[in-house]
Every structure is written in C-alpha cells, then in structure tokens.
C-alpha cells in the first residue's frame, strides 16, 4: 500500500453515541441547558472526535504556498511575483496570519509547495516544491497524477510531524496568486454547479478579470473533464500544489481524529478533495468562517458544514482559522473549567 | 450639576472624518483591500473612537447582579436564590464568564447591585446594593427615580475606577433571575414593539411560563406607562438595578471614548437606557454577538448595531462580550502589527 492508501484506509467515523454523553456533561455545568449555543455543539464535536475532554493547547496552522499556471489567462488581480513576496512577508512575520497566529498562540508551518519566483534563504521556510507552479489548466491538466499524490503525501507528512510533536488542532491556510481560480474549478467539478455560480473576485478582480476568470474555469473543466468521483483526478486536472498539500493535512488529521479547522474558499476546495478521497474525513472538519467569496457557500453546503464565524473575510493565509482557534479553545475551556450544578451547589431548573 | 448630568453632557460624537484616515492605514497593510471584512470595520471604529491606534490590552468585564420583584409573577425558569448562588459561583471562578474572561485575559468586576438572598463574606465582591431586589413591576414601578439614578451613578463610578487604572475596553455582563422580563419591558417601552414580539424564554421558560411572562410585560407597561423618551423613567418603571449599573458603565465609557462591548439581550436593554440618556453614547457601543433571545434583534436594530458573533448564545454574564474581546484584540493587533506594502516590498494590485 502506498502512503496515501494507508492514510485513506485509516480514516473512519468516530462513534455516534459519544454525542449523548458529551451533551450530558455540558448539561451538568452551571448554565441553562444549551445556553452556550454553538460553543456547546463545538465542544461536543471536539469531545466526540477525541473520545475525551477537548483540548486546544497546541494548535498548528499550515500556510502552504504555490503558484498557478492559469494566471497566464489574466485571471488574477495581483502579479504572480506576489506569491513569493508574501512568503517572504510570512517569514519576516509581517502578514495578517503572523499577527493572528501569535494572538492565538499557534505555531505556523510555512511551506513552499511550488512557488514560481525565487525565494531567499530561510531556516523557517519548509521547502516541498512539487514543481515551479502548476501548468495552465486552461491548456491541459494542472499537474500529473503523480504530482497530485506527491503534494498530498508531503502535506500529510508535515501534519504527521506536527501531530507527533503534540499538535491537538490543525488549521489550514494558503497563499498563491491564481488559486481562487483553481478553487472555483474544483468546486464546480465536485458540486456540478456552473462556473459562474462558484467564481468570485478573489483578491479583488475587476469586472473584466472576473469575466475572464469565469470563462477560464469553464474552459478548464471542458478541456480536462475531471472525474467528480475521483479526488486525485480533480486535483490533478484543475487543482494546485498547495491545495493538494492541504488535502494531505486534512487526511492526516482525520486519520488521527484530530480536529482540522478549515479556513476559507481555497482551503474548502482542499477539503472537497480530501473528502472525495476519504468521505469520513468530514468528521474532523470544522468550518472556521463563512468567506465573502461566493463559491464558499457551495463548498460548505457540499461538506454539510456550518461556519462558526461570519466576518466577511476573504484573505486566506489561514486568517479565519486563526480567529476560530479562540472559539475552539473557549469550547474546550468551558468543558473542563466550569463548575457543575452539584459541585457549586447551584439549584437546577425548577 | 449632578454626577449623572455631568456624565451626560460629557458624551459627544467622535469626529466622522477619522474614518477615511483609518481606512487609508488599513489599505496600506499587506492584504487585498477590505479582505479582512468586519475586522477592518472594527479596527476603524476603535481607531476613530480613540483618535489613535486601537488598543485592547486591559479589558474589564462588569458582571452586575440583582434580583427582580417581578419573579413573584412566575416568569422565570429558575428560583430566585439562583442569583445569589451564581454570584457565589462567580466569586469561586466556576461560571462560564470566569472561564471565558481568563481566556481573554480580562479582569471581571463582580458587583452586587441588589441581590435578594444573603451573600457570604468575600473580598472580591463589590457591594453596591441599591435595594434588596426591585419591586414587582406588575404591581407598580420597579424602583424610584432616585434609585434609578443611584444605580447608574454607582455603575459609572466602578467603570471610572477601572478606566483610571488603565482599562481600554469595557464589557457588560449580568446575572439576575427575572431580568430578561425587565429587558423585554424596556425593549417594548423604548421601541414601541408589542410585548409578544420582544419576550422570549430567557434561561429556559416553558410555554406556560412564557405566556405568563408576555402577559406580565404587557401589564407592567400598561400600569406604569414608562415615558419612551426618558431613560430614567423607563429604568425606574420597568428596569433593574444591575441594568441601571450597566447603563452607567456605558455612559462612563462613552464619556471617555472608550469602547464598550455589549453582551446580549439584558446588556442591550441597558444600552437602550444609556442611549436615551445620551444619544451619542452609541458611538462607543460594539454589539458583541446576536443573542438567541428574540428581543435582541429589536434592540440591535434600534441601536443601529450589527453584531460580530452569531453563535446562538443566551447565557448572559458577559460571555458573548468575553468572546468578542478576541476579535477586538485581533483588530487592534492587525492595525499595529502588520507590515505595509512599502515596508515589506510587496507589489500592490496591478
């Protein structure tokens, strides 16, 4: 069995009967039943996944970067060199994800999965390039099937290293000029929705760019005909190296029943690929937020996930997932830190 | 001038022209313009209020407790003694607000504004009882006008002490069996909406209790006829001592242009009273979350506030405000901690 086959076969659903016991514990705490709303649902899901008290002590954010050949079609608002420039910014600690990860006491793994422009020397950068950016999916497949497998396995390996070091929550993030075009193509391929329904402005495309972007997604799908039942085929035909890496992070988290916080639209596309490869991976997925990018709603609906935050974010990098960490930690602390009606001698409902 | 008159006259709107400069700063940071959504709006509001970089280093949560004579009408799901029992729980650190305040590195001021049942000795409890609970508003005014003023001024004094010690964000919270009935009556009085539109299940009223609660709100309004243009009259006729105290916190914050995070429905009723007393107080108000309690939507609409979180919370104590502190701090850190396009040498939009 290959590494990917082993991962896929290790992913199973947690026992459903854990929810009743989890809710019973939450109902014993000194608050009206259900009064913490989705924080209780979040705590229960975390507890069921872990088969024990939820714990968010060592969150790790995976911010994977790669370039996309499809930018040659004029689909992006920023020049391709910005991918490399932003990776340098991550490494210097000046990006939004750096600020928000520090606040959340989360470690960031910044990895190059295939940035086209040169990156300077850095000990902090994890170098796992699958290629110098993908090929242009409007002219042929974005990558080979072997590259798709490599991207996933490299991502999974990085997640496994973090898990071995004690990570108890994984979070996804990305950077890649053009990657919202890939995410739209993946979403259209998997959900069957038309390109115009799942393609948005990304980092700020104007009307003409948006029109080109929709036409490009449509052409890439018609040309490559990705098989909507085969996650590897979808990733290879219209995906991206960083998206494959994040699918690997999700599969590695799911295989160990560790929660994975999904950031926005591009991370959501990685989740679509992961769930095609191992449907029970969805039990480990937590949708951090609802992105302003229109295709994200289709991703969430397909995965059956309800986001926890709705702040109109559309930055990526893992920023929404970083904000979600506070909520996940709150849920874990409520679970373990509150008194019970009995211990606090508080009268329960009349 | 009385203390309250001085407070009211000190409250003015911050200059509107601060918003353009704030957005210019946010647009200089290394992210697509507007891509942090409501986190940017939040940062801009904080910056305009402070006329400088936002800062959330010393948040203080005011959790005020008091009892309500209206519980004699059978409107509450829990017995009145739970108010005192929960105050004891706060003092021992076992309630949800203790857990969430610790996580947010916020100090809590736990104050007795009029708890009916005896409270044990405690150095941590701030004792400002205006009376042994309010009178039953279904039989007459909940309190005298002098008591309404006293509650507000005591709350303002506690907030001023915190501000003098460096507090840079105030947050409201409360505990009081029966206080969602008072909040419903305040909301109906101020907005003109019918009782049944703004009265919900509070901590978990069953159908019969909810019907009694609606009838009680209706009777209290008919009997007392609070003047919807006079915040003191509304508070005195159908309010609560802790609600008055929180209105005082809001006024004190507004007078110094310090942000005040409003928790849920009962805190929102305090904000309605505060804004009646000083309309420009609304510039300092930040609606932490959208409560599951149906009357809260009417409060938010009346105040013109859009909540930041929507998690179905209906606990009070300040729990939603505590969760919001993470978002406010994130906004402040983004403002001050990110590199600019120039400093990071990242290419701006093509």
CSV table of C-alpha atoms in Angstrom, one decimal, chain A residues 30-39 76-79 81-82 85-86 89 92-96 99-100 102-103 202-206 307-315 317 319 323 325-331 333-334 337-341 343-350, chain B residues 30-39 76-79 81-82 85-86 89 92-96 99-100 102-103 202-206 307-315 317 319 323 325-331 333-334 337-341 343-350:
chain,number,residue,atom,x,y,z
A,30,UNK,CA,-23.6,25.8,35.8
A,31,UNK,CA,-25.6,27.4,32.9
A,32,UNK,CA,-29.0,27.0,31.5
A,33,UNK,CA,-29.0,23.9,29.2
A,34,UNK,CA,-27.9,24.8,25.7
A,35,UNK,CA,-27.3,28.5,26.6
A,36,UNK,CA,-23.8,28.5,25.1
A,37,UNK,CA,-25.3,27.7,21.7
A,38,UNK,CA,-22.8,26.7,19.1
A,39,UNK,CA,-20.0,26.7,21.6
A,76,UNK,CA,-5.7,37.5,-11.1
A,77,UNK,CA,-5.7,41.0,-9.6
A,78,UNK,CA,-2.1,40.8,-8.5
A,79,UNK,CA,1.1,39.8,-10.4
A,81,UNK,CA,5.6,37.6,-8.0
A,82,UNK,CA,3.3,38.5,-5.1
A,85,UNK,CA,6.8,38.3,-1.9
A,86,UNK,CA,4.1,37.3,0.5
A,89,UNK,CA,6.5,38.6,4.4
A,92,UNK,CA,9.5,38.1,8.4
A,93,UNK,CA,6.3,38.0,10.5
A,94,UNK,CA,4.6,40.9,8.8
A,95,UNK,CA,1.4,39.3,7.3
A,96,UNK,CA,-2.0,39.1,8.8
A,99,UNK,CA,-0.3,38.6,13.7
A,100,UNK,CA,-3.4,36.4,14.2
A,102,UNK,CA,0.7,34.9,17.6
A,103,UNK,CA,-2.5,36.1,19.2
A,202,UNK,CA,-10.6,36.5,-5.3
A,203,UNK,CA,-8.2,39.1,-4.1
A,204,UNK,CA,-10.0,41.9,-6.0
A,205,UNK,CA,-10.6,41.1,-9.7
A,206,UNK,CA,-12.4,43.8,-11.6
A,307,UNK,CA,-19.3,28.0,9.8
A,308,UNK,CA,-18.6,29.5,13.2
A,309,UNK,CA,-17.6,33.0,12.2
A,310,UNK,CA,-19.2,35.3,9.6
A,311,UNK,CA,-17.0,38.3,9.3
A,312,UNK,CA,-16.8,38.9,5.5
A,313,UNK,CA,-13.2,37.7,5.4
A,314,UNK,CA,-11.6,36.9,2.0
A,315,UNK,CA,-7.9,37.0,2.8
A,317,UNK,CA,-3.5,32.5,4.6
A,319,UNK,CA,-6.6,34.1,9.0
A,323,UNK,CA,-9.6,33.5,14.7
A,325,UNK,CA,-8.9,28.9,17.4
A,326,UNK,CA,-10.2,31.3,20.1
A,327,UNK,CA,-13.6,29.7,19.8
A,328,UNK,CA,-12.3,26.2,19.8
A,329,UNK,CA,-10.2,26.9,22.9
A,330,UNK,CA,-13.2,28.6,24.6
A,331,UNK,CA,-15.2,25.4,24.0
A,333,UNK,CA,-12.1,25.5,28.5
A,334,UNK,CA,-15.8,25.6,29.1
A,337,UNK,CA,-13.1,24.6,33.6
A,338,UNK,CA,-16.7,25.2,34.7
A,339,UNK,CA,-18.3,24.1,38.0
A,340,UNK,CA,-21.3,21.7,37.9
A,341,UNK,CA,-24.6,22.4,39.5
A,343,UNK,CA,-20.2,21.0,42.8
A,344,UNK,CA,-21.2,24.7,43.0
A,345,UNK,CA,-24.5,23.9,44.9
A,346,UNK,CA,-26.5,25.9,42.4
A,347,UNK,CA,-30.2,25.0,42.2
A,348,UNK,CA,-31.1,23.5,38.9
A,349,UNK,CA,-34.3,24.4,36.9
A,350,UNK,CA,-37.5,24.3,39.0
B,30,UNK,CA,-0.1,43.7,3.1
B,31,UNK,CA,-3.5,42.3,2.3
B,32,UNK,CA,-6.0,42.9,-0.5
B,33,UNK,CA,-8.1,46.0,0.3
B,34,UNK,CA,-11.0,45.2,2.5
B,35,UNK,CA,-10.1,41.5,2.7
B,36,UNK,CA,-10.4,41.3,6.5
B,37,UNK,CA,-14.0,42.3,6.3
B,38,UNK,CA,-15.6,43.3,9.5
B,39,UNK,CA,-12.3,43.0,11.4
B,76,UNK,CA,-38.6,32.7,35.5
B,77,UNK,CA,-37.4,29.1,34.9
B,78,UNK,CA,-35.1,29.1,37.9
B,79,UNK,CA,-35.8,30.0,41.6
B,81,UNK,CA,-32.0,32.1,45.1
B,82,UNK,CA,-30.0,31.2,41.9
B,85,UNK,CA,-25.8,31.1,44.2
B,86,UNK,CA,-24.4,32.2,40.8
B,89,UNK,CA,-20.1,30.7,41.7
B,92,UNK,CA,-15.2,31.0,43.2
B,93,UNK,CA,-14.4,31.1,39.5
B,94,UNK,CA,-16.6,28.3,38.4
B,95,UNK,CA,-19.0,30.0,36.0
B,96,UNK,CA,-18.8,30.4,32.2
B,99,UNK,CA,-13.5,30.7,32.2
B,100,UNK,CA,-14.0,32.9,29.2
B,102,UNK,CA,-9.5,34.2,31.9
B,103,UNK,CA,-9.1,33.1,28.3
B,202,UNK,CA,-34.8,33.6,28.9
B,203,UNK,CA,-32.9,30.9,30.8
B,204,UNK,CA,-35.5,28.3,29.6
B,205,UNK,CA,-39.1,29.2,30.3
B,206,UNK,CA,-41.7,26.6,29.2
B,307,UNK,CA,-23.2,42.1,15.9
B,308,UNK,CA,-19.8,40.5,15.4
B,309,UNK,CA,-20.6,37.0,16.5
B,310,UNK,CA,-23.7,34.8,15.9
B,311,UNK,CA,-23.3,31.7,18.0
B,312,UNK,CA,-26.8,31.3,19.4
B,313,UNK,CA,-25.6,32.3,22.9
B,314,UNK,CA,-28.3,33.1,25.5
B,315,UNK,CA,-26.4,32.9,28.8
B,317,UNK,CA,-22.9,37.1,32.4
B,319,UNK,CA,-19.9,35.5,28.0
B,323,UNK,CA,-15.6,36.0,23.2
B,325,UNK,CA,-12.6,40.6,23.1
B,326,UNK,CA,-10.6,38.2,21.0
B,327,UNK,CA,-11.9,39.9,17.8
B,328,UNK,CA,-11.4,43.4,19.1
B,329,UNK,CA,-7.8,42.4,20.1
B,330,UNK,CA,-7.3,40.9,16.7
B,331,UNK,CA,-8.4,44.1,15.0
B,333,UNK,CA,-3.1,43.8,16.5
B,334,UNK,CA,-3.7,43.8,12.8
B,337,UNK,CA,1.4,44.6,13.8
B,338,UNK,CA,1.2,44.1,10.1
B,339,UNK,CA,3.8,45.2,7.5
B,340,UNK,CA,2.8,47.7,4.8
B,341,UNK,CA,3.1,47.1,1.0
B,343,UNK,CA,7.9,48.2,4.2
B,344,UNK,CA,7.6,44.6,3.0
B,345,UNK,CA,8.3,45.4,-0.7
B,346,UNK,CA,5.1,43.6,-1.8
B,347,UNK,CA,3.7,44.6,-5.2
B,348,UNK,CA,0.3,46.2,-4.9
B,349,UNK,CA,-2.5,45.5,-7.2
B,350,UNK,CA,-1.7,45.6,-10.9
